[in-house]
Coordinates of N, CA and C in Angstrom, one line a residue:
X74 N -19.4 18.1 -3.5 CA -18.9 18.1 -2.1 C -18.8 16.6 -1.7
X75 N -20.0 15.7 -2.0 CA -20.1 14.7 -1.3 C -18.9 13.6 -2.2
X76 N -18.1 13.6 -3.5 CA -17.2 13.3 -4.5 C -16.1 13.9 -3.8
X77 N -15.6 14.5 -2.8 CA -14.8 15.4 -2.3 C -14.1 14.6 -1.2
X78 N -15.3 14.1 -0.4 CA -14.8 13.2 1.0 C -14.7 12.0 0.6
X79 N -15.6 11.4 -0.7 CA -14.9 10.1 -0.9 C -13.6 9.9 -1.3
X80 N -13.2 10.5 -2.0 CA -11.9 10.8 -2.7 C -10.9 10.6 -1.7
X81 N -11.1 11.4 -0.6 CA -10.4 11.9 0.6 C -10.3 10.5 1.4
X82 N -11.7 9.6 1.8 CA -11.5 8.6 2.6 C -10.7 7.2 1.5
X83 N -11.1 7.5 0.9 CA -10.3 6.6 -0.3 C -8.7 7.2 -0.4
X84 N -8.3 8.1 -0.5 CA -6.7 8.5 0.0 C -6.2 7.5 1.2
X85 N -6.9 8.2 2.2 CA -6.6 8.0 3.2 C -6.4 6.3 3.8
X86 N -7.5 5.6 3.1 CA -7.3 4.2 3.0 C -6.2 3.5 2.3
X87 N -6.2 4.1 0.8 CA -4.8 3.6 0.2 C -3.6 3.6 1.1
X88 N -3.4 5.4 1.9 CA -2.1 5.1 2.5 C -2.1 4.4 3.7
X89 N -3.4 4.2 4.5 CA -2.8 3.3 5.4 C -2.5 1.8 5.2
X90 N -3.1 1.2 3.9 CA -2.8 0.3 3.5 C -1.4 0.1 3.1
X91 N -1.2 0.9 2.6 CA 0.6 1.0 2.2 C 1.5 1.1 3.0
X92 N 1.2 2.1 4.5 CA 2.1 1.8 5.9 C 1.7 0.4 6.4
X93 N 0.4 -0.3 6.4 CA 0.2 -1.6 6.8 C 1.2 -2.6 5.9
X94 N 1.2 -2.6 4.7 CA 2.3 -3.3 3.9 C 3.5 -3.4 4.3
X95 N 3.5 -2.2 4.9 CA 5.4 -2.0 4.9 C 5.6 -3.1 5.9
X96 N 4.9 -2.9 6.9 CA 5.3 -4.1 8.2 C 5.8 -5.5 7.6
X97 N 5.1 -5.5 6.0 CA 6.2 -6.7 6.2 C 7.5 -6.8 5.8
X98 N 8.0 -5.8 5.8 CA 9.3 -5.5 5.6 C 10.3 -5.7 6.9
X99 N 9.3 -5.0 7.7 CA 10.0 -4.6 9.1 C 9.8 -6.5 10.1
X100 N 9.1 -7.0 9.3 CA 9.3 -8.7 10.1 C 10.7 -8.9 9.4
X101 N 10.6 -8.7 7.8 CA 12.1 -9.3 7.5 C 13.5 -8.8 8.4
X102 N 13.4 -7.9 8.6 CA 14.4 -7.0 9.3 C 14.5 -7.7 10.5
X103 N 13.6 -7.4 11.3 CA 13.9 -8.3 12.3 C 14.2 -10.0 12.2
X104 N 13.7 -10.6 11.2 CA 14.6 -12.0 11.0 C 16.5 -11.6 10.6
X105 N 16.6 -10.1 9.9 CA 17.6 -10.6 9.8 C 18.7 -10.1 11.5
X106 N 17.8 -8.9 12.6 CA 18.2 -8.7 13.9 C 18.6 -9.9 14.5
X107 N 18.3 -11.2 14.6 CA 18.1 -12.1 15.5 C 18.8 -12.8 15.0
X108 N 19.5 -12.7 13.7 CA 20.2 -13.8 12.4 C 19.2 -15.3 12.4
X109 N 18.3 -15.0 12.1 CA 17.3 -15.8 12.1 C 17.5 -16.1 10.4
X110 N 17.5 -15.0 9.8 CA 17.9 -15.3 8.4 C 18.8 -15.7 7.5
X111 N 20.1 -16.1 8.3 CA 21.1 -16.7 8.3 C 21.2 -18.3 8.3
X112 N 20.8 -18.1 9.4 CA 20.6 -19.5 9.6 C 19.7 -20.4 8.8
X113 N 18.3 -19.4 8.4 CA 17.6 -20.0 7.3 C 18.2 -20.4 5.7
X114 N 19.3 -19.1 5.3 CA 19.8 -19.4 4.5 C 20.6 -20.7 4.2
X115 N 20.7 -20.9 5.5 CA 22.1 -22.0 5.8 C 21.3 -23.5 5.3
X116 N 20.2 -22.9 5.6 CA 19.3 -24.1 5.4 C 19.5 -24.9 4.0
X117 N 18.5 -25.8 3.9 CA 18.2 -26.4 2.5 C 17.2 -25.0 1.6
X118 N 17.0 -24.5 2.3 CA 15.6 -23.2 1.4 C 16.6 -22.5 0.9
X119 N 15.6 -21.8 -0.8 CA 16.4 -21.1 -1.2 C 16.0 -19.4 -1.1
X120 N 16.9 -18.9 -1.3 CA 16.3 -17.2 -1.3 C 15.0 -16.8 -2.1
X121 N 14.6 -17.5 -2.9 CA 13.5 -17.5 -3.5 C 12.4 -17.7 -2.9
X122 N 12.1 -19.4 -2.3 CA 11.7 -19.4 -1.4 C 11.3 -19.0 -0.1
X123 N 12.4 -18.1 0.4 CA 12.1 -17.7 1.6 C 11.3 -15.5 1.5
X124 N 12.0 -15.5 0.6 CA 11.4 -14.5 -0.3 C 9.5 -14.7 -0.5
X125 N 9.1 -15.8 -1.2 CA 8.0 -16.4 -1.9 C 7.3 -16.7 -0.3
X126 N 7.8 -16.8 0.5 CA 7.2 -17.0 2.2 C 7.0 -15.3 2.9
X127 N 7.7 -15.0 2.5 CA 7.5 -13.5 3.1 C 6.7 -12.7 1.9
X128 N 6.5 -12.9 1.0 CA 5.2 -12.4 0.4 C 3.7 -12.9 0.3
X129 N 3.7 -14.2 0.9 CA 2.3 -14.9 1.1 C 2.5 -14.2 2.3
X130 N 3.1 -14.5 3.5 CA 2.9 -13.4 4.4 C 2.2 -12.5 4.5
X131 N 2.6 -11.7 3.6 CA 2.1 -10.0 3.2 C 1.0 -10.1 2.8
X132 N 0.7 -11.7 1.7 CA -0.5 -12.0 1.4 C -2.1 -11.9 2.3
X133 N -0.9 -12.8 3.6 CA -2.3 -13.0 4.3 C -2.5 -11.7 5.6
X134 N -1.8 -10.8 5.6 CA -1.7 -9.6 6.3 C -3.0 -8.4 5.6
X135 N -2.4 -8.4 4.3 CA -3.2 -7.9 3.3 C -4.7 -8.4 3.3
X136 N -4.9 -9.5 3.3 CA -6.7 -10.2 3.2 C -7.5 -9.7 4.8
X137 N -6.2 -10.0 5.7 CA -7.0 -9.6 6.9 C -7.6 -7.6 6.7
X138 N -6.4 -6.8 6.3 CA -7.3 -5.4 5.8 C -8.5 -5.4 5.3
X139 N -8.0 -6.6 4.0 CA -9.5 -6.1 3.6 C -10.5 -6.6 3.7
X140 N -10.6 -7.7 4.5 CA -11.0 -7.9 5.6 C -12.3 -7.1 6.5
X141 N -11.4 -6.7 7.0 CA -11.6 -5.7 8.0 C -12.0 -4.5 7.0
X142 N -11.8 -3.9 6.4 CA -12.4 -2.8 5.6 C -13.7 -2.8 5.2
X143 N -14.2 -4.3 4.6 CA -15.2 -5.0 4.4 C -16.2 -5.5 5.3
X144 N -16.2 -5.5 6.8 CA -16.6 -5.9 7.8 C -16.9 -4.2 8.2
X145 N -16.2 -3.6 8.3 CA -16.7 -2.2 8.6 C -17.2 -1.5 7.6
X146 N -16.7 -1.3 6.2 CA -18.0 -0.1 5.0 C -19.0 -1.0 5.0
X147 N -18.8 -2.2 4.5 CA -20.2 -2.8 3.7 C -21.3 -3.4 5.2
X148 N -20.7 -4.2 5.8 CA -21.4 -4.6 7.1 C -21.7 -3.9 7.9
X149 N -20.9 -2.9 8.5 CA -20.9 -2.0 9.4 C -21.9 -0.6 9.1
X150 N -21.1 0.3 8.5 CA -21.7 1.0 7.8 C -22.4 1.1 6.5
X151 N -22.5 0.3 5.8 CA -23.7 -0.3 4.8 C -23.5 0.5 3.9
X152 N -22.0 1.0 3.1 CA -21.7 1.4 1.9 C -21.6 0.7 1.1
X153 N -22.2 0.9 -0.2 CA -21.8 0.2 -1.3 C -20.4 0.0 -2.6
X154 N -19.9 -0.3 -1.9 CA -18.7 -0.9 -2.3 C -18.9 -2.0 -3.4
X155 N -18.4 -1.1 -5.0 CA -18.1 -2.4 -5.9 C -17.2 -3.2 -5.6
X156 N -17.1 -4.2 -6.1 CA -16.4 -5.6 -5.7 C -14.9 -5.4 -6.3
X157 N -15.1 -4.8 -7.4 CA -13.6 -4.3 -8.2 C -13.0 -3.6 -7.3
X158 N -13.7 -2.8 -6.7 CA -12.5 -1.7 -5.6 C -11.7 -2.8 -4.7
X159 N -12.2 -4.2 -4.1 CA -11.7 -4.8 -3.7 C -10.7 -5.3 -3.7
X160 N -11.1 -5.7 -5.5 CA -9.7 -6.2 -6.0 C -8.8 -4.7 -6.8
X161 N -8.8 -3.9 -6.7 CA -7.6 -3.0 -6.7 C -7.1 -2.9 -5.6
X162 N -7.7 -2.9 -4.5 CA -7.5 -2.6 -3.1 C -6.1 -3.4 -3.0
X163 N -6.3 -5.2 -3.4 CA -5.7 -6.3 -3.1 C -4.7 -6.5 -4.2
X164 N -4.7 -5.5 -5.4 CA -3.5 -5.6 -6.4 C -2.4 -3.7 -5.5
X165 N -3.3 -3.4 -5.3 CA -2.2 -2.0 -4.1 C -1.7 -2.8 -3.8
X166 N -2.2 -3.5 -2.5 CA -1.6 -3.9 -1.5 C -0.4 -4.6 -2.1
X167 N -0.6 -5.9 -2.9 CA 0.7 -6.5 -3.5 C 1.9 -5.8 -4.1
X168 N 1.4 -4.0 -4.5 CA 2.8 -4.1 -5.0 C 3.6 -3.1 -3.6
X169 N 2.6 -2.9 -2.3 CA 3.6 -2.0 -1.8 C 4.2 -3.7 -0.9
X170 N 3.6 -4.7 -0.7 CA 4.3 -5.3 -0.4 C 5.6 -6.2 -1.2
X171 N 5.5 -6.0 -2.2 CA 6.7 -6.6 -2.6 C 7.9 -4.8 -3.0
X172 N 7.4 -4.0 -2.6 CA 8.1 -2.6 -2.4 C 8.7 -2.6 -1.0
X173 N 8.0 -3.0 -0.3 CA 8.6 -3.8 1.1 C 9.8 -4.7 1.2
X174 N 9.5 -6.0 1.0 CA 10.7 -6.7 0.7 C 11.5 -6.3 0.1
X175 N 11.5 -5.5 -1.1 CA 12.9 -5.0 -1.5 C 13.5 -3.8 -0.5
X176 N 13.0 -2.8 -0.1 CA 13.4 -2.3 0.6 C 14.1 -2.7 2.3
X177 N 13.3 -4.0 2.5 CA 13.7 -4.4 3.7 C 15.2 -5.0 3.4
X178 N 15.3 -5.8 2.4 CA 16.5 -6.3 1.9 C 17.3 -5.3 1.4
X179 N 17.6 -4.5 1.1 CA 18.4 -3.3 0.8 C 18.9 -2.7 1.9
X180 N 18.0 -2.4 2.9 CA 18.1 -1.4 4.5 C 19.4 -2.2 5.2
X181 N 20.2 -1.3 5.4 CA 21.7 -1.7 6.4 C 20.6 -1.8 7.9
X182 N 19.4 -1.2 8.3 CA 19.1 -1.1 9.6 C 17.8 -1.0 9.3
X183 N 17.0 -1.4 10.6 CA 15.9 -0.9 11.1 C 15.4 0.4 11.5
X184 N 16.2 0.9 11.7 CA 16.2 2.9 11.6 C 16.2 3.1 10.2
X185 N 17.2 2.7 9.0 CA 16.9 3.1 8.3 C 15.9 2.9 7.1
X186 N 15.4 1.6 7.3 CA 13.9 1.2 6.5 C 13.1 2.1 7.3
X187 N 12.8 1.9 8.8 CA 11.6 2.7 8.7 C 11.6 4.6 8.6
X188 N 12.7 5.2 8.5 CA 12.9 6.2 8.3 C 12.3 6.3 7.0
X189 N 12.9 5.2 5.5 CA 13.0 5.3 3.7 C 11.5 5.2 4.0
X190 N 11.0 4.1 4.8 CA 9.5 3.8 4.5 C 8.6 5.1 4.9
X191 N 9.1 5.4 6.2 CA 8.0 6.9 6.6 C 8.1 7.8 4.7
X192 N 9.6 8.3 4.4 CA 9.0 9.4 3.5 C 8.9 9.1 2.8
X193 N 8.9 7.8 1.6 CA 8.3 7.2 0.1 C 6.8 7.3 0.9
X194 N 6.0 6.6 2.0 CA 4.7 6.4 1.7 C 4.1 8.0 2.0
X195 N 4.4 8.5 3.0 CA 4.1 10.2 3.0 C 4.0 11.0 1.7
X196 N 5.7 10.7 1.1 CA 5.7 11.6 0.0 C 4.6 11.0 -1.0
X197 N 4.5 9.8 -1.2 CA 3.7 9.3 -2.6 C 2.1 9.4 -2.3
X198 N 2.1 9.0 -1.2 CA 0.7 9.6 -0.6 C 0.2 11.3 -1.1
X199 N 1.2 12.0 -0.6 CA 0.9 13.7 -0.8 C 1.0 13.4 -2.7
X200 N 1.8 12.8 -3.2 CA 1.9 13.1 -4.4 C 0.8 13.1 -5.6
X201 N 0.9 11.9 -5.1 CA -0.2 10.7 -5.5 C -2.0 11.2 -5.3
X202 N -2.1 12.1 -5.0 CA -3.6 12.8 -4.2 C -4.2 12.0 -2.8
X203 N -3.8 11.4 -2.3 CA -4.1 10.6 -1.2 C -4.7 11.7 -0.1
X204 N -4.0 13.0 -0.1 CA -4.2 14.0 1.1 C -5.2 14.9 0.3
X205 N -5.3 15.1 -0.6 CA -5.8 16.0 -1.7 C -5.8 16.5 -2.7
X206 N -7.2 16.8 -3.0 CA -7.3 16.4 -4.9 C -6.1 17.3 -5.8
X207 N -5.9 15.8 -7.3 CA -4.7 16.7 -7.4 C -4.9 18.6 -8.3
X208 N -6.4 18.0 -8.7 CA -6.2 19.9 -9.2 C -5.6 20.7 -8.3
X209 N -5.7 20.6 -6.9 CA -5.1 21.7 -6.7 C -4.0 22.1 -6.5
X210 N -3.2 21.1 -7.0 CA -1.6 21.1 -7.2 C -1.1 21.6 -8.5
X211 N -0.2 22.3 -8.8 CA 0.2 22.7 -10.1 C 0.4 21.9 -11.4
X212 N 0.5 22.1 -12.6 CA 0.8 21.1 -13.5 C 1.7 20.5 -13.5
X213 N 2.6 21.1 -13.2 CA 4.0 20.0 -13.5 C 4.0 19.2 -12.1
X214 N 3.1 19.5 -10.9 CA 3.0 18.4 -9.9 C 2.4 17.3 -10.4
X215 N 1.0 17.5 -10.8 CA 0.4 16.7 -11.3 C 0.5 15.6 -12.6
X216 N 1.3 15.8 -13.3 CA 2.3 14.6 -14.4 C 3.7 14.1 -13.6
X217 N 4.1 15.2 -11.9 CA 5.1 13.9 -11.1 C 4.3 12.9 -10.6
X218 N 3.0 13.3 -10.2 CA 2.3 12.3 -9.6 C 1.8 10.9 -10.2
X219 N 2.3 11.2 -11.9 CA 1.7 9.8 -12.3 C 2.8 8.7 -12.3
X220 N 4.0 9.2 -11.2 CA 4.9 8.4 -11.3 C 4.5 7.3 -9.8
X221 N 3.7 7.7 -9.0 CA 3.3 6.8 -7.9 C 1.8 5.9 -8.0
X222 N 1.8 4.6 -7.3 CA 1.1 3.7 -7.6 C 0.1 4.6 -6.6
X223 N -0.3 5.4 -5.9 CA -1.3 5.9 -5.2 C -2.4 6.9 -6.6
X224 N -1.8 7.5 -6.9 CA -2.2 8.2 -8.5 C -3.2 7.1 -9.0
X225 N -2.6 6.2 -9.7 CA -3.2 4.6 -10.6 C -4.5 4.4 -9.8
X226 N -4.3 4.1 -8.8 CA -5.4 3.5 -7.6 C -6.1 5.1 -7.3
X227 N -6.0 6.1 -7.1 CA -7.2 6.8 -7.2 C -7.9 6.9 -7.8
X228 N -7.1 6.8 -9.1 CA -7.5 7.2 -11.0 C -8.6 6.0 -10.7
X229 N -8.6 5.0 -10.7 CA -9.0 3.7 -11.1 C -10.3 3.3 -9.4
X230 N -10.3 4.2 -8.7 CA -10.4 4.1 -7.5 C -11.9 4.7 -7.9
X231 N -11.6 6.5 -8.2 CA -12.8 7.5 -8.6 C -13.4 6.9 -10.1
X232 N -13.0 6.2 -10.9 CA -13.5 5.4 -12.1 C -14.5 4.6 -11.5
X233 N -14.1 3.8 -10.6 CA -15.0 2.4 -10.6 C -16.4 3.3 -9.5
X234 N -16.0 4.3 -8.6 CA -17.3 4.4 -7.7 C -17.9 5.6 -8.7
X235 N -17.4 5.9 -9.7 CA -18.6 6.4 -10.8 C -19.1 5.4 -11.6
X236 N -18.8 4.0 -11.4 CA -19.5 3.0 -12.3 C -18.5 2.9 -13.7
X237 N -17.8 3.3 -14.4 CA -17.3 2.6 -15.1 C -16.1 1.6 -15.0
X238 N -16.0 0.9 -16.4 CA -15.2 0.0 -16.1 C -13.9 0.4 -16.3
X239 N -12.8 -0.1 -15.9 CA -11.6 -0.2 -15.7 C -11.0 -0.4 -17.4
X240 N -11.6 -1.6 -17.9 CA -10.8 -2.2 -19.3 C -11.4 -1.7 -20.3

């Protein structure tokens, strides 16, 4: 029972981390509302660069969660939290943020990122066991599910708070 709710608050953490990521998509978007991105392009910077800026971004968006995640389990409520969960926490995070950026750069609009963004993180969340464990989903759900990075990070999520290692 008590393997039941961790599982559950550990979903639940992943996906809001993953709707937290997206926002940095939705800053790109609005650089390009304002043609703020335009004019940067116009610049001496290159798309790489400005790219490589909007993922430290994300970087430091990201640190403040966990952060704050860390200020509240371990400090606050005085769970023991291995240190590895941290750093999967912070390898999630990087890839929904650079899942971000591409999506923000693809999106004709800001309706339509955050529309793509609501049902990839929903769907991959539900997929992924984020809402609930995946036995109780059928087999052929559960071999879709190993197609989302939510899956990996539970897998590796319920590994490490049973104490084994990862490698």
């Amino acid at each position: 029972q008590r393997h039941y709710h961790i599982h559950l608050a550990g979903g639940f953490l992943l996906y809001l981390l993953s709707l937290n990521m997206m926002q940095v998509g939705s800053l790109l978007l609005m650089e390009k509302q304002w043609n703020t991105l335009n004019r940067l392009l116009q610049s001496p910077l290159k798309r790489s660069g400005y790219i490589a800026a909007n993922f430290i971004t994300g970087i430091f968006f990201l640190a403040i969660n966990l952060l704050s995640i860390f200020i509240v389990s371990v400090l606050i409520f005085r769970v023991d939290v291995p240190p590895l969960l941290f750093a999967l926490w912070a390898y999630y995070g990087m890839i929904w943020i650079l899942a971000a950026i591409f999506l923000a750069l693809i999106a004709r609009s800001g309706r339509v990122y955050s529309a793509v963004t609501s049902i990839v993180t929903i769907l991959f969340a539900m997929l992924g066991g984020c809402y609930w464990p995946l036995w109780l989903m059928p087999p052929f759900m559960q071999k879709l599910a190993m197609i989302t990075p939510q899956y990996w990070a539970n897998t590796a999520a319920a590994l490490l708070q049973k104490g084994h290692s990862l490698f």
